[in-house]
Amino acid sequence: MAAKISPSKGAPYARILGVGGYRPTRVVPNEVILEHIESSDEWIRSRSGIASRHWAGPEETVTEMSLAAGGKAIADAGIAASDIDAVIIATVSHFKQTPAVATEIAHRIGAGKPAAFDISAGCAGFTYGLTLAKGMITDGTATHVLVVGVERLSDLTDKEDRGTAFLFGDGAGAVIVGPSQEPAIGPTVWGSEGDKSHTITQTLPWDVYRDADPGQVRFPALAQEGQAVFRWAVFEMAKVAQEALDAAGITADQLDVFIPHQANMRIIDSMIKALKLPDHVAVARDIETTGNTSAASIPLAMERLLASGEAKSGDTALVIGFGAGLVYAATVVTLP
């Protein structure tokens, strides 16, 4: 008779216990961007809603920003770093292929010997990480998970590309996910549309840069087909957001907060209209002063809403990330 494998024994549910963020000290207004492209402050604001962004200095590495954000999330959750038994880092701008930067962050933050790994899911990376953390908690393979979205996109920005130079910023946002006795992270609606992978991409793979004369090949940068991505986000992501509401058994008028990926203010406004969100719903508009920070954008926006009082502990929030891949993930959460 075949041996029987014992079932997993995890918490009944999972929740976000704490949140933290880090924004680099250097603030870069649109005027700095205009030193390299033919445009105007009014054009950038009307096209994207961005007035300024933060760019990291030499010491503000992916690791250091993650440690700062993660430390705040740990304190906010009221746990010790040694309580963390898994670390998930969502990023596309850590330049070492291996080892995962999560292992260094786990060690330096004082987490002991947790499971630690990086994920690459572009601007949906944080929501992907949140979903994985929820699964760990309910499966019983972890009790407290540190999830960090972190980017240094200034390293991958072509400052002479009029279509993207103004978009990207740097920063880190983090949450602690732990056990709950009631549902506090809803079902995730996620997926990908790989036939559109060319619409947001790195201009060159790393091996081309390695094999060529550096003086003849520009360092890889992010590139996107702006109009194609805009149309996809406007028409498709509102549907995904609605599916996440339906999966959670929540209606738009029961929402307190909406935290979409901070890609473009016009996309955010279009999603609000498509979802028919009532006026009482607080909407994250962190993009105005933070820019598009990819995997970091949702937790950074979450932290700012809570810090400003626009959102409060216990609020019901819809979060949705979408971007390169093209990938997407949406869920409903109870705010810490």
GROMACS .gro file of N, CA, C and O in nm, residues 233-309:
model
  308
  233ALA      N    1  -0.441   4.856  -2.147
  233ALA     CA    2  -0.470   4.882  -2.005
  233ALA      C    3  -0.609   4.939  -1.986
  233ALA      O    4  -0.684   4.897  -1.896
  234VAL      N    5  -0.646   5.035  -2.069
  234VAL     CA    6  -0.777   5.100  -2.055
  234VAL      C    7  -0.892   5.003  -2.079
  234VAL      O    8  -0.989   4.998  -2.002
  235PHE      N    9  -0.881   4.923  -2.183
  235PHE     CA   10  -0.995   4.838  -2.221
  235PHE      C   11  -0.995   4.702  -2.152
  235PHE      O   12  -1.103   4.645  -2.130
  236GLU      N   13  -0.881   4.649  -2.117
  236GLU     CA   14  -0.876   4.514  -2.061
  236GLU      C   15  -0.863   4.510  -1.910
  236GLU      O   16  -0.921   4.422  -1.845
  237MET      N   17  -0.789   4.604  -1.850
  237MET     CA   18  -0.763   4.594  -1.708
  237MET      C   19  -0.884   4.628  -1.622
  237MET      O   20  -0.897   4.578  -1.509
  238ALA      N   21  -0.974   4.710  -1.670
  238ALA     CA   22  -1.098   4.735  -1.596
  238ALA      C   23  -1.180   4.606  -1.585
  238ALA      O   24  -1.245   4.579  -1.483
  239LYS      N   25  -1.175   4.523  -1.691
  239LYS     CA   26  -1.245   4.394  -1.688
  239LYS      C   27  -1.183   4.303  -1.582
  239LYS      O   28  -1.254   4.235  -1.508
  240VAL      N   29  -1.051   4.300  -1.577
  240VAL     CA   30  -0.982   4.217  -1.478
  240VAL      C   31  -1.014   4.265  -1.337
  240VAL      O   32  -1.038   4.185  -1.245
  241ALA      N   33  -1.013   4.397  -1.318
  241ALA     CA   34  -1.046   4.453  -1.187
  241ALA      C   35  -1.188   4.414  -1.145
  241ALA      O   36  -1.212   4.378  -1.030
  242GLN      N   37  -1.281   4.419  -1.238
  242GLN     CA   38  -1.419   4.380  -1.208
  242GLN      C   39  -1.426   4.231  -1.173
  242GLN      O   40  -1.500   4.191  -1.082
  243GLU      N   41  -1.349   4.149  -1.243
  243GLU     CA   42  -1.346   4.006  -1.213
  243GLU      C   43  -1.295   3.981  -1.071
  243GLU      O   44  -1.343   3.891  -1.001
  244ALA      N   45  -1.196   4.060  -1.028
  244ALA     CA   46  -1.143   4.046  -0.892
  244ALA      C   47  -1.248   4.085  -0.789
  244ALA      O   48  -1.260   4.020  -0.683
  245LEU      N   49  -1.323   4.191  -0.817
  245LEU     CA   50  -1.432   4.229  -0.727
  245LEU      C   51  -1.535   4.117  -0.718
  245LEU      O   52  -1.579   4.079  -0.609
  246ASP      N   53  -1.573   4.063  -0.833
  246ASP     CA   54  -1.671   3.956  -0.835
  246ASP      C   55  -1.621   3.833  -0.759
  246ASP      O   56  -1.698   3.770  -0.684
  247ALA      N   57  -1.494   3.799  -0.778
  247ALA     CA   58  -1.437   3.682  -0.711
  247ALA      C   59  -1.436   3.699  -0.560
  247ALA      O   60  -1.451   3.601  -0.485
  248ALA      N   61  -1.419   3.823  -0.514
  248ALA     CA   62  -1.417   3.851  -0.371
  248ALA      C   63  -1.557   3.871  -0.314
  248ALA      O   64  -1.573   3.884  -0.191
  249GLY      N   65  -1.657   3.875  -0.401
  249GLY     CA   66  -1.794   3.899  -0.355
  249GLY      C   67  -1.817   4.042  -0.309
  249GLY      O   68  -1.899   4.069  -0.221
  250ILE      N   69  -1.743   4.134  -0.370
  250ILE     CA   70  -1.747   4.276  -0.333
  250ILE      C   71  -1.802   4.357  -0.450
  250ILE      O   72  -1.764   4.332  -0.566
  251THR      N   73  -1.888   4.453  -0.423
  251THR     CA   74  -1.935   4.544  -0.527
  251THR      C   75  -1.858   4.675  -0.519
  251THR      O   76  -1.796   4.706  -0.416
  252ALA      N   77  -1.862   4.751  -0.625
  252ALA     CA   78  -1.786   4.876  -0.631
  252ALA      C   79  -1.824   4.971  -0.519
  252ALA      O   80  -1.738   5.040  -0.463
  253ASP      N   81  -1.952   4.975  -0.484
  253ASP     CA   82  -1.995   5.070  -0.381
  253ASP      C   83  -1.955   5.024  -0.240
  253ASP      O   84  -1.967   5.100  -0.144
  254GLN      N   85  -1.907   4.899  -0.227
  254GLN     CA   86  -1.859   4.850  -0.098
  254GLN      C   87  -1.709   4.875  -0.079
  254GLN      O   88  -1.657   4.855   0.030
  255LEU      N   89  -1.644   4.918  -0.185
  255LEU     CA   90  -1.500   4.948  -0.176
  255LEU      C   91  -1.476   5.077  -0.098
  255LEU      O   92  -1.556   5.171  -0.103
  256ASP      N   93  -1.363   5.080  -0.029
  256ASP     CA   94  -1.318   5.203   0.037
  256ASP      C   95  -1.202   5.267  -0.038
  256ASP      O   96  -1.186   5.389  -0.037
  257VAL      N   97  -1.120   5.182  -0.103
  257VAL     CA   98  -0.994   5.229  -0.161
  257VAL      C   99  -0.968   5.155  -0.293
  257VAL      O  100  -0.998   5.036  -0.305
  258PHE      N  101  -0.909   5.227  -0.388
  258PHE     CA  102  -0.867   5.168  -0.515
  258PHE      C  103  -0.719   5.200  -0.534
  258PHE      O  104  -0.680   5.317  -0.536
  259ILE      N  105  -0.635   5.094  -0.544
  259ILE     CA  106  -0.490   5.113  -0.559
  259ILE      C  107  -0.444   5.043  -0.686
  259ILE      O  108  -0.400   4.927  -0.684
  260PRO      N  109  -0.455   5.111  -0.800
  260PRO     CA  110  -0.404   5.052  -0.924
  260PRO      C  111  -0.255   5.077  -0.939
  260PRO      O  112  -0.199   5.167  -0.875
  261HIS      N  113  -0.190   4.998  -1.023
  261HIS     CA  114  -0.052   5.025  -1.060
  261HIS      C  115  -0.042   5.168  -1.111
  261HIS      O  116  -0.127   5.214  -1.190
  262GLN      N  117   0.060   5.239  -1.068
  262GLN     CA  118   0.077   5.380  -1.102
  262GLN      C  119   0.152   5.395  -1.233
  262GLN      O  120   0.271   5.429  -1.237
  263ALA      N  121   0.081   5.370  -1.343
  263ALA     CA  122   0.141   5.374  -1.475
  263ALA      C  123   0.113   5.504  -1.547
  263ALA      O  124   0.199   5.558  -1.617
  264ASN      N  125  -0.009   5.554  -1.530
  264ASN     CA  126  -0.053   5.670  -1.608
  264ASN      C  127  -0.183   5.721  -1.546
  264ASN      O  128  -0.274   5.642  -1.520
  265MET      N  129  -0.191   5.850  -1.521
  265MET     CA  130  -0.310   5.907  -1.458
  265MET      C  131  -0.433   5.890  -1.545
  265MET      O  132  -0.544   5.868  -1.495
  266ARG      N  133  -0.416   5.893  -1.676
  266ARG     CA  134  -0.532   5.878  -1.765
  266ARG      C  135  -0.585   5.735  -1.760
  266ARG      O  136  -0.707   5.714  -1.770
  267ILE      N  137  -0.496   5.637  -1.744
  267ILE     CA  138  -0.541   5.499  -1.729
  267ILE      C  139  -0.620   5.484  -1.599
  267ILE      O  140  -0.727   5.421  -1.596
  268ILE      N  141  -0.570   5.543  -1.492
  268ILE     CA  142  -0.640   5.537  -1.364
  268ILE      C  143  -0.779   5.598  -1.376
  268ILE      O  144  -0.878   5.538  -1.331
  269ASP      N  145  -0.789   5.715  -1.437
  269ASP     CA  146  -0.919   5.781  -1.452
  269ASP      C  147  -1.015   5.698  -1.538
  269ASP      O  148  -1.136   5.691  -1.509
  270SER      N  149  -0.962   5.634  -1.641
  270SER     CA  150  -1.046   5.550  -1.727
  270SER      C  151  -1.099   5.428  -1.652
  270SER      O  152  -1.214   5.389  -1.670
  271MET      N  153  -1.015   5.371  -1.566
  271MET     CA  154  -1.058   5.255  -1.488
  271MET      C  155  -1.164   5.293  -1.386
  271MET      O  156  -1.260   5.217  -1.363
  272ILE      N  157  -1.149   5.409  -1.325
  272ILE     CA  158  -1.250   5.457  -1.230
  272ILE      C  159  -1.385   5.468  -1.298
  272ILE      O  160  -1.489   5.425  -1.244
  273LYS      N  161  -1.384   5.524  -1.418
  273LYS     CA  162  -1.509   5.542  -1.495
  273LYS      C  163  -1.568   5.407  -1.534
  273LYS      O  164  -1.690   5.385  -1.520
  274ALA      N  165  -1.484   5.315  -1.582
  274ALA     CA  166  -1.533   5.185  -1.627
  274ALA      C  167  -1.589   5.104  -1.512
  274ALA      O  168  -1.688   5.031  -1.529
  275LEU      N  169  -1.528   5.115  -1.394
  275LEU     CA  170  -1.573   5.039  -1.277
  275LEU      C  171  -1.689   5.107  -1.206
  275LEU      O  172  -1.747   5.049  -1.114
  276LYS      N  173  -1.719   5.231  -1.248
  276LYS     CA  174  -1.826   5.310  -1.185
  276LYS      C  175  -1.803   5.324  -1.035
  276LYS      O  176  -1.894   5.304  -0.953
  277LEU      N  177  -1.680   5.358  -0.998
  277LEU     CA  178  -1.648   5.375  -0.857
  277LEU      C  179  -1.715   5.499  -0.801
  277LEU      O  180  -1.706   5.607  -0.860
  278PRO      N  181  -1.781   5.488  -0.688
  278PRO     CA  182  -1.845   5.606  -0.628
  278PRO      C  183  -1.743   5.704  -0.573
  278PRO      O  184  -1.625   5.669  -0.552
  279ASP      N  185  -1.786   5.825  -0.547
  279ASP     CA  186  -1.695   5.932  -0.504
  279ASP      C  187  -1.628   5.904  -0.370
  279ASP      O  188  -1.520   5.959  -0.343
  280HIS      N  189  -1.689   5.822  -0.287
  280HIS     CA  190  -1.630   5.799  -0.154
  280HIS      C  191  -1.506   5.711  -0.159
  280HIS      O  192  -1.432   5.702  -0.061
  281VAL      N  193  -1.479   5.646  -0.271
  281VAL     CA  194  -1.364   5.557  -0.281
  281VAL      C  195  -1.235   5.640  -0.296
  281VAL      O  196  -1.222   5.720  -0.389
  282ALA      N  197  -1.143   5.621  -0.203
  282ALA     CA  198  -1.013   5.688  -0.212
  282ALA      C  199  -0.930   5.621  -0.322
  282ALA      O  200  -0.921   5.499  -0.327
  283VAL      N  201  -0.871   5.702  -0.409
  283VAL     CA  202  -0.796   5.649  -0.522
  283VAL      C  203  -0.649   5.690  -0.512
  283VAL      O  204  -0.617   5.807  -0.489
  284ALA      N  205  -0.560   5.592  -0.526
  284ALA     CA  206  -0.417   5.621  -0.522
  284ALA      C  207  -0.376   5.696  -0.648
  284ALA      O  208  -0.402   5.651  -0.760
  285ARG      N  209  -0.310   5.810  -0.629
  285ARG     CA  210  -0.258   5.890  -0.740
  285ARG      C  211  -0.112   5.927  -0.711
  285ARG      O  212  -0.068   6.039  -0.736
  286ASP      N  213  -0.041   5.830  -0.659
  286ASP     CA  214   0.098   5.849  -0.620
  286ASP      C  215   0.187   5.880  -0.739
  286ASP      O  216   0.297   5.933  -0.723
  287ILE      N  217   0.141   5.846  -0.858
  287ILE     CA  218   0.222   5.866  -0.978
  287ILE      C  219   0.263   6.012  -0.996
  287ILE      O  220   0.370   6.040  -1.051
  288GLU      N  221   0.184   6.106  -0.948
  288GLU     CA  222   0.212   6.248  -0.971
  288GLU      C  223   0.351   6.288  -0.921
  288GLU      O  224   0.422   6.363  -0.987
  289THR      N  225   0.390   6.235  -0.805
  289THR     CA  226   0.519   6.274  -0.747
  289THR      C  227   0.617   6.157  -0.733
  289THR      O  228   0.728   6.177  -0.683
  290THR      N  229   0.578   6.038  -0.779
  290THR     CA  230   0.664   5.922  -0.768
  290THR      C  231   0.696   5.859  -0.902
  290THR      O  232   0.796   5.788  -0.917
  291GLY      N  233   0.615   5.888  -1.003
  291GLY     CA  234   0.635   5.827  -1.133
  291GLY      C  235   0.596   5.680  -1.133
  291GLY      O  236   0.534   5.631  -1.038
  292ASN      N  237   0.632   5.611  -1.238
  292ASN     CA  238   0.604   5.468  -1.250
  292ASN      C  239   0.722   5.391  -1.191
  292ASN      O  240   0.831   5.390  -1.246
  293THR      N  241   0.698   5.327  -1.077
  293THR     CA  242   0.804   5.251  -1.011
  293THR      C  243   0.780   5.100  -1.025
  293THR      O  244   0.830   5.021  -0.944
  294SER      N  245   0.705   5.060  -1.126
  294SER     CA  246   0.685   4.919  -1.159
  294SER      C  247   0.640   4.839  -1.037
  294SER      O  248   0.538   4.869  -0.977
  295ALA      N  249   0.716   4.739  -0.996
  295ALA     CA  250   0.674   4.650  -0.888
  295ALA      C  251   0.658   4.721  -0.755
  295ALA      O  252   0.589   4.672  -0.666
  296ALA      N  253   0.720   4.837  -0.739
  296ALA     CA  254   0.712   4.911  -0.613
  296ALA      C  255   0.588   4.999  -0.604
  296ALA      O  256   0.555   5.049  -0.495
  297SER      N  257   0.518   5.020  -0.715
  297SER     CA  258   0.418   5.126  -0.718
  297SER      C  259   0.298   5.101  -0.628
  297SER      O  260   0.250   5.193  -0.561
  298ILE      N  261   0.248   4.978  -0.622
  298ILE     CA  262   0.129   4.952  -0.539
  298ILE      C  263   0.159   4.964  -0.390
  298ILE      O  264   0.087   5.034  -0.318
  299PRO      N  265   0.264   4.896  -0.337
  299PRO     CA  266   0.289   4.914  -0.193
  299PRO      C  267   0.328   5.056  -0.155
  299PRO      O  268   0.294   5.102  -0.046
  300LEU      N  269   0.400   5.128  -0.243
  300LEU     CA  270   0.431   5.268  -0.213
  300LEU      C  271   0.304   5.352  -0.205
  300LEU      O  272   0.288   5.435  -0.115
  301ALA      N  273   0.213   5.329  -0.299
  301ALA     CA  274   0.087   5.403  -0.299
  301ALA      C  275   0.003   5.366  -0.178
  301ALA      O  276  -0.063   5.452  -0.117
  302MET      N  277   0.004   5.240  -0.141
  302MET     CA  278  -0.070   5.194  -0.023
  302MET      C  279  -0.019   5.263   0.102
  302MET      O  280  -0.097   5.312   0.185
  303GLU      N  281   0.113   5.266   0.116
  303GLU     CA  282   0.172   5.329   0.234
  303GLU      C  283   0.135   5.478   0.241
  303GLU      O  284   0.101   5.529   0.348
  304ARG      N  285   0.141   5.547   0.128
  304ARG     CA  286   0.112   5.691   0.127
  304ARG      C  287  -0.034   5.717   0.162
  304ARG      O  288  -0.065   5.811   0.236
  305LEU      N  289  -0.127   5.636   0.110
  305LEU     CA  290  -0.269   5.654   0.142
  305LEU      C  291  -0.294   5.637   0.292
  305LEU      O  292  -0.371   5.712   0.352
  306LEU      N  293  -0.231   5.537   0.351
  306LEU     CA  294  -0.249   5.514   0.495
  306LEU      C  295  -0.183   5.624   0.577
  306LEU      O  296  -0.240   5.671   0.676
  307ALA      N  297  -0.066   5.668   0.536
  307ALA     CA  298   0.005   5.773   0.610
  307ALA      C  299  -0.068   5.907   0.604
  307ALA      O  300  -0.068   5.983   0.702
  308SER      N  301  -0.132   5.934   0.491
  308SER     CA  302  -0.202   6.062   0.474
  308SER      C  303  -0.340   6.063   0.539
  308SER      O  304  -0.401   6.169   0.555
  309GLY      N  305  -0.390   5.946   0.574
  309GLY     CA  306  -0.524   5.938   0.632
  309GLY      C  307  -0.634   5.923   0.528
  309GLY      O  308  -0.751   5.911   0.564
   0.00000   0.00000   0.00000
